CSV table of C-alpha atoms in Angstrom, one decimal:
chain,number,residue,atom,x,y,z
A,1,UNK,CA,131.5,-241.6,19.2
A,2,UNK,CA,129.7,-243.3,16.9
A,3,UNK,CA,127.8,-246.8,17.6
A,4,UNK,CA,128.8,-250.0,15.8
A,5,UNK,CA,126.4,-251.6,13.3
A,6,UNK,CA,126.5,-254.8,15.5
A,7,UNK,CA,125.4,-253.0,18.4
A,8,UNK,CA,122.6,-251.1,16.2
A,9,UNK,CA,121.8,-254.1,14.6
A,10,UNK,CA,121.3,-255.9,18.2
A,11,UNK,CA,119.2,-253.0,19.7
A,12,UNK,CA,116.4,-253.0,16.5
A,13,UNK,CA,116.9,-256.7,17.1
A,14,UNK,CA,115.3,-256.8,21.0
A,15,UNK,CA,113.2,-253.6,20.1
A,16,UNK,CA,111.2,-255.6,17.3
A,17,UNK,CA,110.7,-258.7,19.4
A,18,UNK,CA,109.1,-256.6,22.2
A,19,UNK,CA,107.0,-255.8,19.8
A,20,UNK,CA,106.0,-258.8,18.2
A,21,UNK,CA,105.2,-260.8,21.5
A,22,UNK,CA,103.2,-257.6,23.2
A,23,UNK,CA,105.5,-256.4,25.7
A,24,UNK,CA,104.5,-252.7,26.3
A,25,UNK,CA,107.2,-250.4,27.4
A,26,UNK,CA,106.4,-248.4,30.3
A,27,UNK,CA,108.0,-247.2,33.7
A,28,UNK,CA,108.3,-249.6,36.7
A,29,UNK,CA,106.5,-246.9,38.4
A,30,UNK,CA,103.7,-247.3,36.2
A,31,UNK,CA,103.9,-250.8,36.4
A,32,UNK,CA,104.0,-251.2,39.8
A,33,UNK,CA,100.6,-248.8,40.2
A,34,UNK,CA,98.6,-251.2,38.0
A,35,UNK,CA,99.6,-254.3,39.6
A,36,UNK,CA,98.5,-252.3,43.1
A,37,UNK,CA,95.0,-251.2,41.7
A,38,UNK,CA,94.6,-254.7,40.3
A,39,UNK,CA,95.0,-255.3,44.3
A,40,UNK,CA,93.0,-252.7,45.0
A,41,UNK,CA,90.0,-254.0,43.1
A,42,UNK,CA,90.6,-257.6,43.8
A,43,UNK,CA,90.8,-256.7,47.6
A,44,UNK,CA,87.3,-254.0,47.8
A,45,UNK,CA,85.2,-257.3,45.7
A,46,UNK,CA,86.3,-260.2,48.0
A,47,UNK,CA,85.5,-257.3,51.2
A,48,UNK,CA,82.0,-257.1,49.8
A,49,UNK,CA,81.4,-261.0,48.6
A,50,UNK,CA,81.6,-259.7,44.9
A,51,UNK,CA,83.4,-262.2,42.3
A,52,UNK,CA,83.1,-259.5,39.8
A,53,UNK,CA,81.3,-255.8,39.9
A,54,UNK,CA,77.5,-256.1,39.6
A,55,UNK,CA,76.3,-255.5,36.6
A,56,UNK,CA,73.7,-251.8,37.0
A,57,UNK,CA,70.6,-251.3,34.6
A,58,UNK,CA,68.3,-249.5,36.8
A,59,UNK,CA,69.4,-247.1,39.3
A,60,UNK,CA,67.3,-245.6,42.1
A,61,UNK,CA,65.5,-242.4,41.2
A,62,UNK,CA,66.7,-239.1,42.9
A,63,UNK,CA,64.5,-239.1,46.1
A,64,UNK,CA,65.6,-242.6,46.9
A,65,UNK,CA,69.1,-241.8,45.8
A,66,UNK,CA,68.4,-238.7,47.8
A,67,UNK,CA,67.6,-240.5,51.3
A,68,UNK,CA,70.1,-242.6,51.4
A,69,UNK,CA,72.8,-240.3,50.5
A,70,UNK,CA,71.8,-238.7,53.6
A,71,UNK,CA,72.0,-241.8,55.5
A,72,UNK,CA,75.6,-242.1,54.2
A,73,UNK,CA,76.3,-238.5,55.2
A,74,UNK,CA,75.0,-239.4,58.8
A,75,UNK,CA,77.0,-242.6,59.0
A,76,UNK,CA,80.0,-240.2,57.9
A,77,UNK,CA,79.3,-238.1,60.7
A,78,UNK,CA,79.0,-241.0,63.3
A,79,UNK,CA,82.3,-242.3,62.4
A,80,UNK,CA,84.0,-238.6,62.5
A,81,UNK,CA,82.4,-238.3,66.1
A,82,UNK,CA,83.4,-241.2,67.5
A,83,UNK,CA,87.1,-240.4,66.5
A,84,UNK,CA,87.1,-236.8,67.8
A,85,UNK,CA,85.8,-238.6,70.8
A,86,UNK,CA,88.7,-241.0,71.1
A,87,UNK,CA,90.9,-238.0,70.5
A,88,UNK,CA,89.9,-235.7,73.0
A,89,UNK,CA,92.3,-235.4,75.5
A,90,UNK,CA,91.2,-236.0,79.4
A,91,UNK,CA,91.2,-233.2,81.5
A,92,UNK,CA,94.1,-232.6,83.6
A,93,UNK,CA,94.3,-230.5,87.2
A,94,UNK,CA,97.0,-228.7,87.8
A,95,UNK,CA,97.9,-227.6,91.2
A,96,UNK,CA,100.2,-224.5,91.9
A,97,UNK,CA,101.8,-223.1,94.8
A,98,UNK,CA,102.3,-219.3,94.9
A,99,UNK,CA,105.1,-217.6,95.8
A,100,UNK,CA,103.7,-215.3,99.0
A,101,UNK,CA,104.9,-212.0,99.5
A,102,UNK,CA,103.0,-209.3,102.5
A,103,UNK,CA,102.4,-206.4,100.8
A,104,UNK,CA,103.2,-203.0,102.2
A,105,UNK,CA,102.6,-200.9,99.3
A,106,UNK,CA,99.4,-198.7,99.3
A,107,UNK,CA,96.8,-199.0,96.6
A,108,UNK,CA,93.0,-197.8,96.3
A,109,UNK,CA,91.9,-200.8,97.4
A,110,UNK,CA,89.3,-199.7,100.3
A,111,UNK,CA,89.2,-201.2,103.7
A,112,UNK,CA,91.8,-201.8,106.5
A,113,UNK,CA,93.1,-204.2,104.6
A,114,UNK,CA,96.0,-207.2,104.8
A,115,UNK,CA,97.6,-207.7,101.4
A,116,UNK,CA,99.2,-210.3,99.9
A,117,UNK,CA,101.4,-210.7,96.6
A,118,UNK,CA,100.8,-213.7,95.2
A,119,UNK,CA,103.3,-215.2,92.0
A,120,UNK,CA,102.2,-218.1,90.1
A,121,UNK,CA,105.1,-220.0,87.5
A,122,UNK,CA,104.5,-221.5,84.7
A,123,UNK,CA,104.7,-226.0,85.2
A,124,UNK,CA,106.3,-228.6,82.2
A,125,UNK,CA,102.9,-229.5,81.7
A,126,UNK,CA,100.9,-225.5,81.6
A,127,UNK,CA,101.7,-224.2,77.5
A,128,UNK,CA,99.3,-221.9,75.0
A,129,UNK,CA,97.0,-224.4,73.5
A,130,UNK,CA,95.5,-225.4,76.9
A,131,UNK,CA,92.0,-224.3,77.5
A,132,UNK,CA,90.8,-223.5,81.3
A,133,UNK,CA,87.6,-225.3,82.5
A,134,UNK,CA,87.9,-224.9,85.6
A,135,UNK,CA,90.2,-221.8,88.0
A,136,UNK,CA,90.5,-221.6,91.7
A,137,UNK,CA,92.3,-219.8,94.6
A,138,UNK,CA,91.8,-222.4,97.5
A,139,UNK,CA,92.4,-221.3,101.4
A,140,UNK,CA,93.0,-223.8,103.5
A,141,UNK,CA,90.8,-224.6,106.5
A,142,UNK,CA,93.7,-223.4,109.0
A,143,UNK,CA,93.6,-220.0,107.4
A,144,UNK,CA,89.8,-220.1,107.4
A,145,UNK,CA,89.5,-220.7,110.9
A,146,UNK,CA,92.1,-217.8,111.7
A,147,UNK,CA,90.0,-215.3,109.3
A,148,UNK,CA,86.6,-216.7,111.2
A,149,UNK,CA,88.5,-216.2,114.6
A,150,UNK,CA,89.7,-213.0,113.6
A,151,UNK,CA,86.1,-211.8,111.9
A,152,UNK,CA,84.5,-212.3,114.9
A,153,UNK,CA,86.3,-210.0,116.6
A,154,UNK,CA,85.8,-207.4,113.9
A,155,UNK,CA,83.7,-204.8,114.0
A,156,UNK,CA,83.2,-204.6,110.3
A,157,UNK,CA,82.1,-206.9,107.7
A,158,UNK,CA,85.4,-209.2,106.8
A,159,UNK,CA,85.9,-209.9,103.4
A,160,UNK,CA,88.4,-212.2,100.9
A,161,UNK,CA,89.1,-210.1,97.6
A,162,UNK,CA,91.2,-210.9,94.9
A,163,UNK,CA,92.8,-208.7,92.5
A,164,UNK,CA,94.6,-209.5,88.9
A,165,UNK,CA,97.5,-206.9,89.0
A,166,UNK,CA,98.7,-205.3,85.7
A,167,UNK,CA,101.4,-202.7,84.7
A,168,UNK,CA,99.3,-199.3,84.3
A,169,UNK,CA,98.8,-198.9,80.4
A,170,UNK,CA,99.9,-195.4,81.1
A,171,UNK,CA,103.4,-196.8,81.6
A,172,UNK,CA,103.8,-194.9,84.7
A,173,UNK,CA,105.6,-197.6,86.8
A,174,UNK,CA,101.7,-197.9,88.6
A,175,UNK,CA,99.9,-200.8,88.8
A,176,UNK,CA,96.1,-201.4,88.1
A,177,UNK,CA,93.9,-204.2,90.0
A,178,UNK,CA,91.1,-205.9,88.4
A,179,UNK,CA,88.7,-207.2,91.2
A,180,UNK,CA,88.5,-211.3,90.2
A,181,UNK,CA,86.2,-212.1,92.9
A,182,UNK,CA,84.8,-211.5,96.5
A,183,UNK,CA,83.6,-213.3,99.5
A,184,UNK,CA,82.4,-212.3,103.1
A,185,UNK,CA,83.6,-214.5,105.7
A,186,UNK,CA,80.6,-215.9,107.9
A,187,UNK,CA,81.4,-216.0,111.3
A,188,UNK,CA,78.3,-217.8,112.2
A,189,UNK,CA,79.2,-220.6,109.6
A,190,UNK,CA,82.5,-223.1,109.7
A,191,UNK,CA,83.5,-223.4,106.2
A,192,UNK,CA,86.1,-226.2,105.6
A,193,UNK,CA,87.0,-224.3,102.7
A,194,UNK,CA,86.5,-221.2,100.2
A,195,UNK,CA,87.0,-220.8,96.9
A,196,UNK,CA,88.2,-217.7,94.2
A,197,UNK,CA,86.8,-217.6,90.9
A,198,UNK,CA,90.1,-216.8,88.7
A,199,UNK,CA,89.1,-218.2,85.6
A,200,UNK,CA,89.6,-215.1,83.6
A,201,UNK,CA,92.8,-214.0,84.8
A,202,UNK,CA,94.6,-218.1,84.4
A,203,UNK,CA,93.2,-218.3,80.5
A,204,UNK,CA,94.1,-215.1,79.4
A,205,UNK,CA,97.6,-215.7,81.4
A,206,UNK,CA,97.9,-219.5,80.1
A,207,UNK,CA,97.1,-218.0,76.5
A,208,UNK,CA,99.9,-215.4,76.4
A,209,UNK,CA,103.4,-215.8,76.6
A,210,UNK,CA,103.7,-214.4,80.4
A,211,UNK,CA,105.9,-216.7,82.8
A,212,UNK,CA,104.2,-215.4,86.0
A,213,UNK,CA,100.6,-214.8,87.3
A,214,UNK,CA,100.2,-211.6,89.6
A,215,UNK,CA,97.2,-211.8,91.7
A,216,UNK,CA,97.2,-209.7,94.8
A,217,UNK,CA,95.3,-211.5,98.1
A,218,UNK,CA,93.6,-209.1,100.2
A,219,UNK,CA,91.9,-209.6,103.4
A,220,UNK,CA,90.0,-206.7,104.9
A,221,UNK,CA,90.0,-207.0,108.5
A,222,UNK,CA,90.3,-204.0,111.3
A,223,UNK,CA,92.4,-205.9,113.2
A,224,UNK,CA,95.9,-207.6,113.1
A,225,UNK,CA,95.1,-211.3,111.2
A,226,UNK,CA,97.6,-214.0,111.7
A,227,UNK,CA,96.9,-217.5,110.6
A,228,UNK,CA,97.7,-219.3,114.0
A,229,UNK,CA,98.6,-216.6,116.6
A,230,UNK,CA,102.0,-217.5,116.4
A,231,UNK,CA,103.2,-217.0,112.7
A,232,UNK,CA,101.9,-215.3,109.4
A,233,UNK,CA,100.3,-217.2,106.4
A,234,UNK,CA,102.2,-219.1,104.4
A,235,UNK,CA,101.6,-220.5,100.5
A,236,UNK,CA,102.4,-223.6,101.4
A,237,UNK,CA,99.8,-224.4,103.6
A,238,UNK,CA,97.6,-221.4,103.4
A,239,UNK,CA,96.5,-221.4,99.4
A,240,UNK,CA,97.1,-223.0,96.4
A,241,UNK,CA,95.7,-222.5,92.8
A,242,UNK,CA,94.0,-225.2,91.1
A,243,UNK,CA,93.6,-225.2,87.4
A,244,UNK,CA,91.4,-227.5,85.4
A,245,UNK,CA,92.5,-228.1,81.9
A,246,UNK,CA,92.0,-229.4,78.6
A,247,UNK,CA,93.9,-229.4,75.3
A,248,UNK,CA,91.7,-227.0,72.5
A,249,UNK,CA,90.1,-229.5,70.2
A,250,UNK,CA,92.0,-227.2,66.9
A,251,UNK,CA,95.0,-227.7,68.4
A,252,UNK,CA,94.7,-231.6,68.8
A,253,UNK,CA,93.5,-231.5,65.3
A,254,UNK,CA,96.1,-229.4,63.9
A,255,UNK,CA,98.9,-231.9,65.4
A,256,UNK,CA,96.9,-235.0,64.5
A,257,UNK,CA,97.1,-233.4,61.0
A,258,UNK,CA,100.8,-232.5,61.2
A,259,UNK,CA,101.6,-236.4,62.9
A,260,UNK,CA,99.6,-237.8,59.8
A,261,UNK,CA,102.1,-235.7,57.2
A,262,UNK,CA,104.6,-236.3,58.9
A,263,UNK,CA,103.9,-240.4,58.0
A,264,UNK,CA,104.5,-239.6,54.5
A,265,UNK,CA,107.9,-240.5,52.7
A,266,UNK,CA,110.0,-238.1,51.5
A,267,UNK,CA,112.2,-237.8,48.6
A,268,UNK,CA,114.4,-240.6,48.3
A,269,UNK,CA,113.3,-242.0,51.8
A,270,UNK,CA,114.2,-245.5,52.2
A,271,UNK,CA,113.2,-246.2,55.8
A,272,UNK,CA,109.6,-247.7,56.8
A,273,UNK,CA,107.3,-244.7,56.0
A,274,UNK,CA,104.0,-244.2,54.0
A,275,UNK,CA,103.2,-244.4,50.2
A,276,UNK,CA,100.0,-242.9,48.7
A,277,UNK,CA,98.2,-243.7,45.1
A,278,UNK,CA,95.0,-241.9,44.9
A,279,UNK,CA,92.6,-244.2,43.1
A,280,UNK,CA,89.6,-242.9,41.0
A,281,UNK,CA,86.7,-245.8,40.4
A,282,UNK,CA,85.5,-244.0,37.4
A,283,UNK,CA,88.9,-244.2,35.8
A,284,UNK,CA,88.9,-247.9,36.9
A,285,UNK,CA,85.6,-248.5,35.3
A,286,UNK,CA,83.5,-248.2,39.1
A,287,UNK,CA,81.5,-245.5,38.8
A,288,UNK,CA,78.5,-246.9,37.5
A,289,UNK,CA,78.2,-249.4,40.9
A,290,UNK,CA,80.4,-246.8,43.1
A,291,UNK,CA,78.3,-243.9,44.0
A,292,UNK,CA,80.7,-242.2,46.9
A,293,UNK,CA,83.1,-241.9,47.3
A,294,UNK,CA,84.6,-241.1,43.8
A,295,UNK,CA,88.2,-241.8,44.4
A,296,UNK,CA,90.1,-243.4,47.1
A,297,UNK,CA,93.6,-242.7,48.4
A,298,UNK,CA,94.6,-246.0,49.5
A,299,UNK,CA,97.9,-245.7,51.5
A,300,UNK,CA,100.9,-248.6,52.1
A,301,UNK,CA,103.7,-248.9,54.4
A,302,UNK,CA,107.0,-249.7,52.7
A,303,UNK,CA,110.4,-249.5,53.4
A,304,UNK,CA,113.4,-250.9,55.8
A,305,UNK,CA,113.2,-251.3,59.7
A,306,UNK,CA,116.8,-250.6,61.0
A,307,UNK,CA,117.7,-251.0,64.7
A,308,UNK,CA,114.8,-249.2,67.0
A,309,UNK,CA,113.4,-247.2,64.2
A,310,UNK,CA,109.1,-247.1,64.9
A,311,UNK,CA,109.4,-250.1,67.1
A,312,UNK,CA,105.1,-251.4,67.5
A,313,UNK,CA,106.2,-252.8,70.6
A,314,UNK,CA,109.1,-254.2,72.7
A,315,UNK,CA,108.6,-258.2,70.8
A,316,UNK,CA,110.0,-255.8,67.2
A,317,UNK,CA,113.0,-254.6,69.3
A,318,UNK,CA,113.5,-258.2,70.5
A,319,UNK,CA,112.8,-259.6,67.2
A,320,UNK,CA,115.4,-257.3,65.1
A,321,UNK,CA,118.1,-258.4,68.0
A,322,UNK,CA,117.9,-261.8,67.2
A,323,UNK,CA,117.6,-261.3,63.7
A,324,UNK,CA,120.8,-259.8,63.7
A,325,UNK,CA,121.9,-262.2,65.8
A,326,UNK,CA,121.7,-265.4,64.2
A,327,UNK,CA,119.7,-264.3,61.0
A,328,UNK,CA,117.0,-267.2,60.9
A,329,UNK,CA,114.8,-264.6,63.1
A,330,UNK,CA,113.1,-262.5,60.1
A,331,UNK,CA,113.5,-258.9,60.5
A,332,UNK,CA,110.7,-256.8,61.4
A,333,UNK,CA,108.4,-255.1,58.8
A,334,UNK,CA,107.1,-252.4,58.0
A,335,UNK,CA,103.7,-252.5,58.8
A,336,UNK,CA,100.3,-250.1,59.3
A,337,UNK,CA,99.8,-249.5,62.7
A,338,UNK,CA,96.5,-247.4,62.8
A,339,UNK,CA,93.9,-247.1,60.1
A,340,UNK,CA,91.3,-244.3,59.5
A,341,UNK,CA,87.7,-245.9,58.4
A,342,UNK,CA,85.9,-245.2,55.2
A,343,UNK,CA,82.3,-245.6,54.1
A,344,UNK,CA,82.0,-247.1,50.9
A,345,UNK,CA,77.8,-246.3,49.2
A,346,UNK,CA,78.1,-249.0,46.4
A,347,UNK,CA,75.4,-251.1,44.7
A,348,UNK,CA,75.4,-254.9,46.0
A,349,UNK,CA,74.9,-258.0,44.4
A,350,UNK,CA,71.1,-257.8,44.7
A,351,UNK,CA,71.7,-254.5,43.2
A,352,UNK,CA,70.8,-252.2,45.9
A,353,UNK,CA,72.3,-249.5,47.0
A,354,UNK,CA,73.7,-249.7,50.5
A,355,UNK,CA,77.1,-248.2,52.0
A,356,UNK,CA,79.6,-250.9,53.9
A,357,UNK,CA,82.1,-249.2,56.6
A,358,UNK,CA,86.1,-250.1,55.9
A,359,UNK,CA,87.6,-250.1,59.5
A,360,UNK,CA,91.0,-250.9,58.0
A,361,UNK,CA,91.2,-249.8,54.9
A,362,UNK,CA,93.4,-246.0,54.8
A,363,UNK,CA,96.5,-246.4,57.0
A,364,UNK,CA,96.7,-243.8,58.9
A,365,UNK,CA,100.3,-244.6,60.6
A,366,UNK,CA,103.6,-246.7,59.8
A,367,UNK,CA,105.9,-248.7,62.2
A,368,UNK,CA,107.9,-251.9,62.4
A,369,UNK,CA,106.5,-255.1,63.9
């Protein structure tokens, strides 16, 4: 179908008077990514107490340029320490409670021995990217008064072994012990305590994809051992396993990373999320009073806050309610709600070079307040 001359005629019509009075034709997106770097720049000078960017003749010759840089990279380094800091998980102690079995299968283990099969299970809180600081088999002092009782009635040196048992390699249906560690119990000496080094045998267990632990107790003794003349040793209030744990700084990163991406809008997402523009001050016209970094990818939260979607507290849950209630409440927005800093080595007004630290200047995270 062919267009009408009237319609032609009123097309060249509003074409030539975009022309005439200036009006450049270009995307809203492109539009809308000057009028942010306009308040980008405007934002950065009134930061610094700049009206406009100094004005540079002389620059610093390399060695100066040279320390400083190095005071910037240390400044750099400062800041990234104190937020690994803040992101290093605490420690956490686990305790676990065996499942006791006596053993009456015989091993190579020397000794006139009393055996005991002991199963640890995996807890919620006890996954792969868990580092051990810190593994102990504790016996109680009710069981270490029975062994002292008992060990001073022995003729032979009493001792406390345990074992890390392991299907035979040789796929034979046998099973191999790994001595963990070893203690002699004093008779001469009340412990309140003792304790098993099983460091070994917990990480390598916590860093597979085993359910159970299977460590093998064994108390060598030449006479019958009972833990209060009247019944045998129990788990629960004989021994239990106490892990000391931290998080694996890679593995914190790696999901910090993944919970940063994760901010980012997706195609065609509408819902409060996070925008990037990277911004280069040489392209900007900065570089001759910018010295590092050379661009900046300044980040912005946009988009709509439905019901309960990235609530910053309980007052933006509150605040949506009553919005929808009656409508003169505004509806929340969506807001940053953590930034990462930056270190900005710029030229001042005196026009020295010096570096200024942006607490809140990348957003890091979006959510509705």
């Amino acid at each position: 179908m062919q267009s009408s001359p009237w319609k032609v005629r009123c097309a060249t019509l509003c074409f030539t008077l975009l022309s005439i009075t200036g009006v450049k034709l270009r995307p809203l997106g492109e539009q809308e990514k000057m009028i942010q770097l306009e308040a980008v720049k405007k934002s950065i000078l009134d930061r610094l107490g700049l009206h406009r960017p100094p004005v540079i003749r002389e620059k610093m010759d390399k060695d100066e340029m040279r320390k400083i840089y190095w005071l910037y990279q240390e400044k750099l380094m400062e800041l990234r320490g104190n937020i690994s800091m803040e992101e290093t998980p605490k420690r956490r102690v686990h305790i676990l409670t065996p499942k006791l079995e006596r053993s009456t299968k015989k091993c190579g283990i020397p000794g006139n021995s009393h055996r005991y099969n002991l199963i640890f299970s995996r807890t919620q809180t006890i996954h792969q990217q868990l580092s051990v600081m810190r593994a102990e088999l504790k016996l109680c002092k009710d069981v270490l008064a029975a062994l002292k009782s008992a060990a001073a009635n022995s003729t032979s040196k009493a001792m406390v072994n345990i074992y890390k048992v392991t299907e035979s390699i040789h796929g034979n249906g046998e099973q191999e012990y790994k001595l963990l560690d070893s203690k002699s119990i004093d008779k001469d000496i009340l412990a309140l305590n003792m304790t098993l080094n099983v460091d070994t045998a917990v990480q390598q267990w916590i860093a597979s994809s085993e359910k159970c632990l299977r460590l093998e107790l064994v108390i060598i003794l030449n006479i019958p051992f009972v833990s209060d003349g009247r019944k045998q040793m129990r788990a629960d209030d004989a021994l239990v396993l106490e892990v000391e744990t931290q998080e694996q700084a890679h593995s914190k990163t790696r999901r910090a990373r993944s919970l940063s991406v994760d901010e980012d809008c997706k195609k065609s997402e509408k819902k409060c999320c996070r925008k990037s523009l990277l911004v280069s001050f040489e392209q900007i016209g900065w570089s001759d009073w910018i010295v590092h970094p050379s661009t900046y990818e300044m980040r912005f939260c946009d988009g709509s806050c439905p019901h309960n979607y990235k609530p910053a507290s309980m007052h933006a849950q509150i605040k949506y309610r009553m919005h929808h209630i009656n409508g003169e409440t505004p509806a929340p927005c969506c807001v940053p709600g953590s930034y990462d800093p930056m270190v900005l080595m710029h030229y001042n007004s005196e026009r020295k070079l010096v570096f200024t630290v942006f607490d809140d200047m990348i957003v890091k995270k979006c959510h509705c307040a």
